[in-house]
XYZ file of N, CA and C in Angstrom:
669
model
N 131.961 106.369 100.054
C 131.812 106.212 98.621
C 132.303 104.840 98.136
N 133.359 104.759 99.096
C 133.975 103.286 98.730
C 132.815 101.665 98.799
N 132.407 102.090 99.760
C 131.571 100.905 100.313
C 129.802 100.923 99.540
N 129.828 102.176 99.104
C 128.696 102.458 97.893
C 128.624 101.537 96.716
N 129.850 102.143 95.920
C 130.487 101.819 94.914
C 130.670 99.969 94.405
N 131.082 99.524 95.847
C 130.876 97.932 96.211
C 129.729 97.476 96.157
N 128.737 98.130 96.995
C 127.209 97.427 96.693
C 126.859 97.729 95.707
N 126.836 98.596 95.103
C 126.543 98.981 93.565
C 126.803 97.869 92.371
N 128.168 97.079 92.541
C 128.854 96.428 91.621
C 128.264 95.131 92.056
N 127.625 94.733 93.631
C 127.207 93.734 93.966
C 125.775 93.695 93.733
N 125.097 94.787 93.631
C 123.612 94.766 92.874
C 123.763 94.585 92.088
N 124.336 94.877 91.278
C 124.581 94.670 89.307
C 124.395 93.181 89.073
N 125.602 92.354 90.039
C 125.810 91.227 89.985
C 124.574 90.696 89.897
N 123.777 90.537 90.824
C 122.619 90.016 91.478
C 121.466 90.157 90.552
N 121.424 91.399 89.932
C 120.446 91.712 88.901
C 120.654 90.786 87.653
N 122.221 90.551 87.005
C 122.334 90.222 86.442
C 122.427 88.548 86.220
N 121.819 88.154 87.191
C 121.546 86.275 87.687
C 119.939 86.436 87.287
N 119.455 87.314 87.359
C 117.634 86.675 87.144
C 117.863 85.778 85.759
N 118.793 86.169 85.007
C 117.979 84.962 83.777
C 118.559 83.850 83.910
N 119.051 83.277 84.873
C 119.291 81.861 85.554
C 118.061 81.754 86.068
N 117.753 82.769 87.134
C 116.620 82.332 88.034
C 114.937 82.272 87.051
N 115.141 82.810 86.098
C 114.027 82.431 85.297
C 114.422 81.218 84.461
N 115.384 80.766 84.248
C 116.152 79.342 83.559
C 114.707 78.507 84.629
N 115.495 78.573 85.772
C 115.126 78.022 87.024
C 113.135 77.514 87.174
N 112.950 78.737 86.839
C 111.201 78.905 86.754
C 110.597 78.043 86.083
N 111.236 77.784 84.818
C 110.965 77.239 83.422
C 111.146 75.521 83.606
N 112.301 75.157 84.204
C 112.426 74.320 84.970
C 111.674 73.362 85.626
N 111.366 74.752 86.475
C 110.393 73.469 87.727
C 109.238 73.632 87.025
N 108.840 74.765 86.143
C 107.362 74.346 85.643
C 106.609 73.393 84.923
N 108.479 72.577 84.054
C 108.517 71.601 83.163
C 108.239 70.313 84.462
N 109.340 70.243 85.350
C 109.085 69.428 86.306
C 107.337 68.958 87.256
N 106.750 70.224 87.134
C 105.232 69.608 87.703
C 104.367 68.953 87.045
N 104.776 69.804 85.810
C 103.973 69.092 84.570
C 104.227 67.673 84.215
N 105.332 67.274 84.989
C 105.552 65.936 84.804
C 105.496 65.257 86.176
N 104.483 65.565 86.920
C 103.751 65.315 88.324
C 104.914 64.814 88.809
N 106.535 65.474 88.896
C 107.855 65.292 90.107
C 107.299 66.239 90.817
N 107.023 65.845 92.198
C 106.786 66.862 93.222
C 108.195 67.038 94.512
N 108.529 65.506 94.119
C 109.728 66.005 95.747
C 111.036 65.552 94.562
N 112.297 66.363 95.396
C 113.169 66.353 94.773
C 114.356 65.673 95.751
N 115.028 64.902 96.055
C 115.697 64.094 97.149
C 117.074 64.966 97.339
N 116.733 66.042 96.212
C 118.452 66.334 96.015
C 118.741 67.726 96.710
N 117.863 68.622 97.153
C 117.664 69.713 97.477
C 116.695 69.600 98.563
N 116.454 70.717 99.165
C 115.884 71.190 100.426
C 115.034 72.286 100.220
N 115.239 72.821 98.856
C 114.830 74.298 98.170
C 114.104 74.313 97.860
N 113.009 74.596 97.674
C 112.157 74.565 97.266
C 112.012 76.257 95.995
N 111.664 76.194 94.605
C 111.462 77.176 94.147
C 110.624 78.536 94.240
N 110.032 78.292 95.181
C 109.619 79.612 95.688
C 110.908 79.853 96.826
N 111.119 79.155 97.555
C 112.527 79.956 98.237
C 113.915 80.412 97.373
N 113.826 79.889 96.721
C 114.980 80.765 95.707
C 114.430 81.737 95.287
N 113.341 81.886 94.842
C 112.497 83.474 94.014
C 112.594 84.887 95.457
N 111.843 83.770 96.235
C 111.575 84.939 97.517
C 113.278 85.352 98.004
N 114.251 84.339 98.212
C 115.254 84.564 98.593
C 116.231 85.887 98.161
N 115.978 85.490 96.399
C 116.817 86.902 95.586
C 116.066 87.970 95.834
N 114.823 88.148 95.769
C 114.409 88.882 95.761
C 114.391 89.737 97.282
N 114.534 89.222 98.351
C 114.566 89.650 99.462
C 116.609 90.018 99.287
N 116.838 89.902 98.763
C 118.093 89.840 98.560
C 118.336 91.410 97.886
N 118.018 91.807 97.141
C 117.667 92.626 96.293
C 117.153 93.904 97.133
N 116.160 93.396 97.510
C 115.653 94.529 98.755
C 116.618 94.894 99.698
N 116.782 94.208 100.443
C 117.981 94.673 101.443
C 119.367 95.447 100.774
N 119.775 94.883 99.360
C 120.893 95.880 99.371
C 120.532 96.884 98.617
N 119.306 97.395 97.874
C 118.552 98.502 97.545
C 118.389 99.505 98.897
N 117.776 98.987 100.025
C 117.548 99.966 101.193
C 119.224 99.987 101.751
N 120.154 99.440 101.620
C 120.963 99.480 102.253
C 121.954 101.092 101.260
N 122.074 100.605 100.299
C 122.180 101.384 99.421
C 121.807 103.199 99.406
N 120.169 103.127 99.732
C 119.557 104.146 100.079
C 120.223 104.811 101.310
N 120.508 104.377 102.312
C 120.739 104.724 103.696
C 122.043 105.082 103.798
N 122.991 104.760 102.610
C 124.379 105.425 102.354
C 124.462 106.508 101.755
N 123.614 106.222 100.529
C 123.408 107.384 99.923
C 122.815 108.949 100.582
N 121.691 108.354 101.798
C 121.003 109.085 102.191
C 122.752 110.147 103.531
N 123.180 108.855 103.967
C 124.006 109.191 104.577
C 125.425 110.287 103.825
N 125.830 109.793 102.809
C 126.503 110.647 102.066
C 125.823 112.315 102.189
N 124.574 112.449 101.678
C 124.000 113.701 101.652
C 123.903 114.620 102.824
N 124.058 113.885 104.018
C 123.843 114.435 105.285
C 125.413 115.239 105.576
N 125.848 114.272 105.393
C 127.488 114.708 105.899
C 127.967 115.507 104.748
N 127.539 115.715 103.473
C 128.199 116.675 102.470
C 127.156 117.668 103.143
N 125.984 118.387 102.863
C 125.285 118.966 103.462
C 125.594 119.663 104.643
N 126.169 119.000 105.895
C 126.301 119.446 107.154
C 127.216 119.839 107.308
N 128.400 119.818 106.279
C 129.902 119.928 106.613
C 130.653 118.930 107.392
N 130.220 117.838 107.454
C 130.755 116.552 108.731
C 131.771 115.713 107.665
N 132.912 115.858 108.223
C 133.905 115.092 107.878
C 133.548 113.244 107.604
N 134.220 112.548 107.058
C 134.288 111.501 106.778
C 134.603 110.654 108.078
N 135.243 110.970 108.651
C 135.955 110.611 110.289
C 134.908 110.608 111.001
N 134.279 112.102 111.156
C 133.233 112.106 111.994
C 131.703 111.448 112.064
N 131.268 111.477 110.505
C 130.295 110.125 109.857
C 130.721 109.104 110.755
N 131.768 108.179 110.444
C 131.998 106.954 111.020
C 132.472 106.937 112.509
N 132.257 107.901 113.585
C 132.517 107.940 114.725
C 130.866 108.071 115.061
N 130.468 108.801 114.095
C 128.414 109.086 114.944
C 127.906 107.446 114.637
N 128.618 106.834 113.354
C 127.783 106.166 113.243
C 128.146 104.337 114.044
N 129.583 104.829 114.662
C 129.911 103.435 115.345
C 129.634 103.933 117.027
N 129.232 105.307 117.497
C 128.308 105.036 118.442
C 126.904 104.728 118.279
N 126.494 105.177 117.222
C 124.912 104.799 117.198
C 124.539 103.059 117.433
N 125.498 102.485 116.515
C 125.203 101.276 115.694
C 125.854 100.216 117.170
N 126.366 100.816 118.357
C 126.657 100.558 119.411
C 125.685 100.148 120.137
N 125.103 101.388 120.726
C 123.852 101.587 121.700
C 122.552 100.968 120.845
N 122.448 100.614 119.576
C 121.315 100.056 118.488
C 121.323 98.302 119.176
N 121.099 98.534 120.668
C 120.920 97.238 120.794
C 120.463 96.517 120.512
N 119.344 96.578 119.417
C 118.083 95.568 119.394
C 118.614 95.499 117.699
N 119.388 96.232 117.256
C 119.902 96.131 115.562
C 118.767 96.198 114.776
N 118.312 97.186 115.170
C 116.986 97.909 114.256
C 117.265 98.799 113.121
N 118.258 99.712 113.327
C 118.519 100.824 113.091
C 117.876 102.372 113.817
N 117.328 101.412 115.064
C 116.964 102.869 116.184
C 117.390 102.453 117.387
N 116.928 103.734 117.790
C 117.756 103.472 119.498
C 116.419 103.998 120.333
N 115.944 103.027 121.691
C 114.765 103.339 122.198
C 115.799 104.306 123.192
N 114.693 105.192 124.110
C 114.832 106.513 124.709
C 116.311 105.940 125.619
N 116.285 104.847 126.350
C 117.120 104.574 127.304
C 118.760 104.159 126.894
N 118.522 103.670 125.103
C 120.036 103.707 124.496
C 120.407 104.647 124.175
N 119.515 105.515 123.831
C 120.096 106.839 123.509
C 120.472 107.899 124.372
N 119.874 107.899 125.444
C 120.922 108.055 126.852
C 122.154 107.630 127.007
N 122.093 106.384 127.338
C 123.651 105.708 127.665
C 124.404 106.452 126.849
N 124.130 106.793 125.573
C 125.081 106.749 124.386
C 125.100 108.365 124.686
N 124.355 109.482 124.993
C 124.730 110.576 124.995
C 125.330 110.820 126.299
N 125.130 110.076 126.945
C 126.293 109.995 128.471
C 127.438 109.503 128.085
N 127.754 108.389 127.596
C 129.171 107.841 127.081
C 129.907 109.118 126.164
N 129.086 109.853 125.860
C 129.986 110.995 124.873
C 130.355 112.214 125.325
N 129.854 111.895 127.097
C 130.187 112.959 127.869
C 128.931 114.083 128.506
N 127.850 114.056 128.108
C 126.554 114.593 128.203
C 126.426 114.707 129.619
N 125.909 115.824 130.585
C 125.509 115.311 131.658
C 124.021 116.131 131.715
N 123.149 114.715 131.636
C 121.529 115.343 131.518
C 120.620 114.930 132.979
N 120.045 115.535 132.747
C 119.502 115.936 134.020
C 117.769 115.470 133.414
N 116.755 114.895 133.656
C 115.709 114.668 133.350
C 115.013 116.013 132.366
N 115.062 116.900 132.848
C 114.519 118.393 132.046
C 115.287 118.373 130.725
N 116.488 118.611 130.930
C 117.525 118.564 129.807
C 117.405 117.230 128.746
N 117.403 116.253 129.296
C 117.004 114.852 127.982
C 115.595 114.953 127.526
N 114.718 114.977 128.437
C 113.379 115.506 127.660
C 113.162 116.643 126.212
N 114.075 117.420 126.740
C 114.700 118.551 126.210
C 114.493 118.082 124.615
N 115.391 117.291 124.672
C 116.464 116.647 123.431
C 115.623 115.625 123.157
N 114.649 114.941 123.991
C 114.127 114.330 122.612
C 113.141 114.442 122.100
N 112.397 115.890 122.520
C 111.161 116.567 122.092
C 112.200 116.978 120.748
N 113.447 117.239 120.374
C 114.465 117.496 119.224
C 114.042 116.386 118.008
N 115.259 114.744 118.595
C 115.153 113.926 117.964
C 113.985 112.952 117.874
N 112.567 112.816 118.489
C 111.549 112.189 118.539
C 110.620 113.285 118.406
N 110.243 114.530 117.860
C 109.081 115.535 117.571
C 107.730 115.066 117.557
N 107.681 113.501 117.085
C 106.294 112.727 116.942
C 105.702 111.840 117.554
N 107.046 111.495 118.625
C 106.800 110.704 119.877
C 106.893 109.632 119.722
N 107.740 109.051 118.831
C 107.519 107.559 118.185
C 108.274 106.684 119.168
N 108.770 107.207 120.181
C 109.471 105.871 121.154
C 110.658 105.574 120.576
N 111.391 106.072 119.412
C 112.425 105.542 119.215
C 113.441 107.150 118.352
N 114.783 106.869 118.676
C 115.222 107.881 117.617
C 116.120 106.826 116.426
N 116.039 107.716 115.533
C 116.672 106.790 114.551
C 118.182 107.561 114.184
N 118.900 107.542 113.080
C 120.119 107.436 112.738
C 120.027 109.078 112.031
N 119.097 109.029 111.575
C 119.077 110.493 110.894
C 118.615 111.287 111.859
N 117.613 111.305 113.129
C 117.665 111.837 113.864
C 119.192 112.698 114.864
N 119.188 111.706 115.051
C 120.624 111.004 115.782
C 122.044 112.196 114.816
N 122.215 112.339 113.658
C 123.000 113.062 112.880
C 122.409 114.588 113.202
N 121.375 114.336 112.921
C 120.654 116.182 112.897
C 120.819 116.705 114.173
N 120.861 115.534 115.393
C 120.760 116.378 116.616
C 122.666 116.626 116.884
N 123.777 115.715 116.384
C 124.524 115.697 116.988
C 125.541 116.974 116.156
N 124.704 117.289 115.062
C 125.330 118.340 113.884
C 125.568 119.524 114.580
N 123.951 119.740 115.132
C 123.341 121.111 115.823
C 124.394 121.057 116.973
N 124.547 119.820 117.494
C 125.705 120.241 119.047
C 127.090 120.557 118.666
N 127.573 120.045 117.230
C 129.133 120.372 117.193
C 128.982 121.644 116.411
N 127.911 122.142 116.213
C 128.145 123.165 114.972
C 128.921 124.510 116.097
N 129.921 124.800 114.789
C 130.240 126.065 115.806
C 130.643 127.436 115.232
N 130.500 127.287 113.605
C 130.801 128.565 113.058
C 129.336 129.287 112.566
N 129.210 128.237 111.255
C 127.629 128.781 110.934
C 126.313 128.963 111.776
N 125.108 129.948 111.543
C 124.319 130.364 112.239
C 123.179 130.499 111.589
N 122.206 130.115 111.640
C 121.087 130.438 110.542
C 120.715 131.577 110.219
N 121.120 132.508 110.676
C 121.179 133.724 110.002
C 122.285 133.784 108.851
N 123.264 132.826 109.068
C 124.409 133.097 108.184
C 124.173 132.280 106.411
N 123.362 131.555 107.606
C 122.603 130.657 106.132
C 121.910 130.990 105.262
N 120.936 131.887 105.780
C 119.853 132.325 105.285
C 120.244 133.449 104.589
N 121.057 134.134 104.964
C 121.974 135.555 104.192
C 122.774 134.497 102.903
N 123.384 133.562 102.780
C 124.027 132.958 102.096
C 123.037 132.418 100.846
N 122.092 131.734 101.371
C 120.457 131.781 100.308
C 119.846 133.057 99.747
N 119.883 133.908 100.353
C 119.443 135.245 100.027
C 120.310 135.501 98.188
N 121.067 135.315 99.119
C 122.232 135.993 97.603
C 122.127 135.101 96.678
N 122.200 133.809 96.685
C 121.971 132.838 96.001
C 120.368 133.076 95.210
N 119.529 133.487 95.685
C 117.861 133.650 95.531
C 117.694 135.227 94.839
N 119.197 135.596 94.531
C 119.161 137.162 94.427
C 118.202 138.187 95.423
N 117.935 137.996 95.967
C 117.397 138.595 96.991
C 115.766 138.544 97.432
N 115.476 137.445 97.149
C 114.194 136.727 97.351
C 113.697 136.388 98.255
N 112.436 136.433 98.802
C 112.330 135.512 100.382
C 111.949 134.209 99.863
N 112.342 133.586 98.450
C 111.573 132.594 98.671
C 113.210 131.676 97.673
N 113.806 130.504 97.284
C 114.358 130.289 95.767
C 113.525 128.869 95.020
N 114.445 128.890 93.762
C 113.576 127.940 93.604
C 114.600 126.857 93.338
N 113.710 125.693 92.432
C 114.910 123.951 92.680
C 115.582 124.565 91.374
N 115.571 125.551 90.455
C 116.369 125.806 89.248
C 117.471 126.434 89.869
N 117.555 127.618 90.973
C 118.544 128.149 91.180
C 119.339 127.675 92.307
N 118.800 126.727 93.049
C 119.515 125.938 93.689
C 120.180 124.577 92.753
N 119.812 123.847 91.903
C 120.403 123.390 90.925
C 121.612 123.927 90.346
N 121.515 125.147 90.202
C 122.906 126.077 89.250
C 123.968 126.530 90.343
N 123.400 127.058 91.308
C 124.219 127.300 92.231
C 124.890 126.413 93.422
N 124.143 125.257 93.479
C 124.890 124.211 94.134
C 125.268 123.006 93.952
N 126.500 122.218 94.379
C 127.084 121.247 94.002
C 125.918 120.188 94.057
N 125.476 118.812 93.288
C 124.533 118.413 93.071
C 123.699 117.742 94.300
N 125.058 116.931 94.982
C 124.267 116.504 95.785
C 123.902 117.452 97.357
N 124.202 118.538 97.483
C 123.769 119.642 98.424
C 122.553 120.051 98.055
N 122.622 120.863 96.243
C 121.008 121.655 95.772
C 120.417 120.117 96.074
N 120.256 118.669 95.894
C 118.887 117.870 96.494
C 118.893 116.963 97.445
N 119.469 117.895 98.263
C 119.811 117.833 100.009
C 118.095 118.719 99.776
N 118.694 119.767 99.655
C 117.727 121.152 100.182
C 116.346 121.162 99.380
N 116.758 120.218 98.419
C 115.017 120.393 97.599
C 114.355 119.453 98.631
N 114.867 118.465 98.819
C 114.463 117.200 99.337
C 113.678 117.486 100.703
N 114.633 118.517 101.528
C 114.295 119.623 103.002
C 113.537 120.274 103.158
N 113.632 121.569 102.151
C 112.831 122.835 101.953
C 111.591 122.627 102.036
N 110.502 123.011 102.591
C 108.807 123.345 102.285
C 109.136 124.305 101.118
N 107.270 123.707 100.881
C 106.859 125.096 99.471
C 107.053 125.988 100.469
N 107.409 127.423 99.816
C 107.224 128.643 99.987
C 105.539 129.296 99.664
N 104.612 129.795 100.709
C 103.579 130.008 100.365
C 103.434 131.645 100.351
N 104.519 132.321 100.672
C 104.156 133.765 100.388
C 103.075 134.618 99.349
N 102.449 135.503 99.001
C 101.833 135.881 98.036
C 102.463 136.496 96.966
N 104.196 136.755 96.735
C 104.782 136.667 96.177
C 105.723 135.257 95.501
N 104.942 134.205 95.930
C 105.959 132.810 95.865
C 105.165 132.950 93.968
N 106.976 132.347 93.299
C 106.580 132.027 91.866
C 106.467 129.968 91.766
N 105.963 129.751 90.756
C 105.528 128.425 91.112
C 107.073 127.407 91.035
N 106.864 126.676 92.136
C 107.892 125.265 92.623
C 108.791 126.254 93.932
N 107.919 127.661 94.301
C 109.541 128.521 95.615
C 109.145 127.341 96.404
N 111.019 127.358 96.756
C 110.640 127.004 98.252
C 111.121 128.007 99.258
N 110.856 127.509 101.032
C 111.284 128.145 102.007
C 112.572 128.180 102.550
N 113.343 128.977 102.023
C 114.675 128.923 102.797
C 114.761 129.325 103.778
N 114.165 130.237 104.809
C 114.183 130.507 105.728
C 114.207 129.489 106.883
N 112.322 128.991 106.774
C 112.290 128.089 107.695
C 113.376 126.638 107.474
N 113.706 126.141 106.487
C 114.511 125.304 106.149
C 116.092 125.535 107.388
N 116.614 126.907 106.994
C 118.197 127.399 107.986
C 117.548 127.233 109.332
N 116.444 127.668 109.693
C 115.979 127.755 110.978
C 116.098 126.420 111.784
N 115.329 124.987 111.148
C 115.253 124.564 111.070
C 116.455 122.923 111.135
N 117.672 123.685 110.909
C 118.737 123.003 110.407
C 119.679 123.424 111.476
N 119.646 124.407 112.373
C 120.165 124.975 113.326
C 119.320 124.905 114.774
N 118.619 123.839 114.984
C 117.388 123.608 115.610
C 116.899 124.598 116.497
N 116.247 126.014 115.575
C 115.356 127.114 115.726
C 113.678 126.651 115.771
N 113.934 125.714 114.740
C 111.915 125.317 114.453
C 112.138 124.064 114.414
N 110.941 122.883 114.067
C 110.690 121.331 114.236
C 110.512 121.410 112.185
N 111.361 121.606 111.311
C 111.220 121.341 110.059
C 111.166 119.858 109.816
């Protein structure tokens, strides 16, 4: 939250410079019009300052996202704060290529370094888990979902799904209103965000599936 909170105050910043950088615009537009094309004093050229903030901007927007996204995982999963920053300083380890993924062979090393002993059947296993689409790479959220399912050791998707039940008053299906009321904010859009529609012939309009969702989260199905 801490390190959120920082980029947050450092986007602000950044946002709050465009009306320099349009000062800037106004500027050089006065400058062509007065056929100055080279400037002896700079190296910059004004499209690299435009593209620059703006690429600037982007990166701590997605960076932003990927904390946030990360916050939700670990409130959601029950994963301690400790344990976040232990998954995520092995990941960001074995992320040799500093992508934010790990191809099939780092993500080995890295589930061997944590003690794993896989056997060709068994890693295949696991990354028909974290790669379902075959993309050649697992990523960070993969990487959380699979390592959740290995430490989990109380809850059960049955326990989940009984826990939704009651919550759904006894529904096979709930919806984003009663998950809204009944859960802390950023958990109910964890699960909206998760959940499939519910297509039963009893579904009322916006159910979703809690079922397959627990199933799913306890790696029963490929949700």
């Amino acid at each position: 939250e801490d390190q959120l909170s920082h980029l947050r105050q450092y986007e602000k910043s950044i946002v709050n410079y465009k009306p320099k950088i349009d000062q800037l615009e106004g500027d050089h537009q006065l400058i062509q019009e007065a056929l100055i094309f080279d400037n002896k004093h700079t190296n910059y050229t004004m499209e690299h300052i435009r593209v620059g903030w703006e690429q600037l901007l982007t990166t701590i927007a997605r960076t932003i996202n990927e904390i946030e996204n990360q916050i939700l995982t670990r409130d959601a999963k029950g994963i301690s704060q400790d344990q976040m920053n232990e998954f995520r300083a092995s990941f960001n380890h074995f992320d040799r290529k500093r992508n934010g993924m790990m191809d099939p062979d780092d993500f080995r090393a890295c589930l061997i370094s944590m003690g794993y002993d896989l056997g060709e059947v068994e890693f295949a296993r696991i990354m028909t888990l974290v790669d379902p689409n075959n993309t050649g790479v697992v990523t960070f959220q993969a990487f959380i979902d699979f390592m959740t399912r290995e430490t989990a050791e109380t809850d059960t998707a049955e326990q989940v799904m009984a826990s939704f039940k009651i919550l759904a008053s006894d529904k096979t299906y709930i919806t984003v209103d009663e998950l809204r009321r009944e859960l802390p904010p950023e958990q109910a859009e964890y699960c909206i965000s998760r959940m499939t529609k519910y297509i039963g012939s009893d579904a009322a309009p916006g159910a979703l599936d809690y079922i397959s969702f627990s199933s799913a989260l306890y790696g029963e199905s490929d949700l």
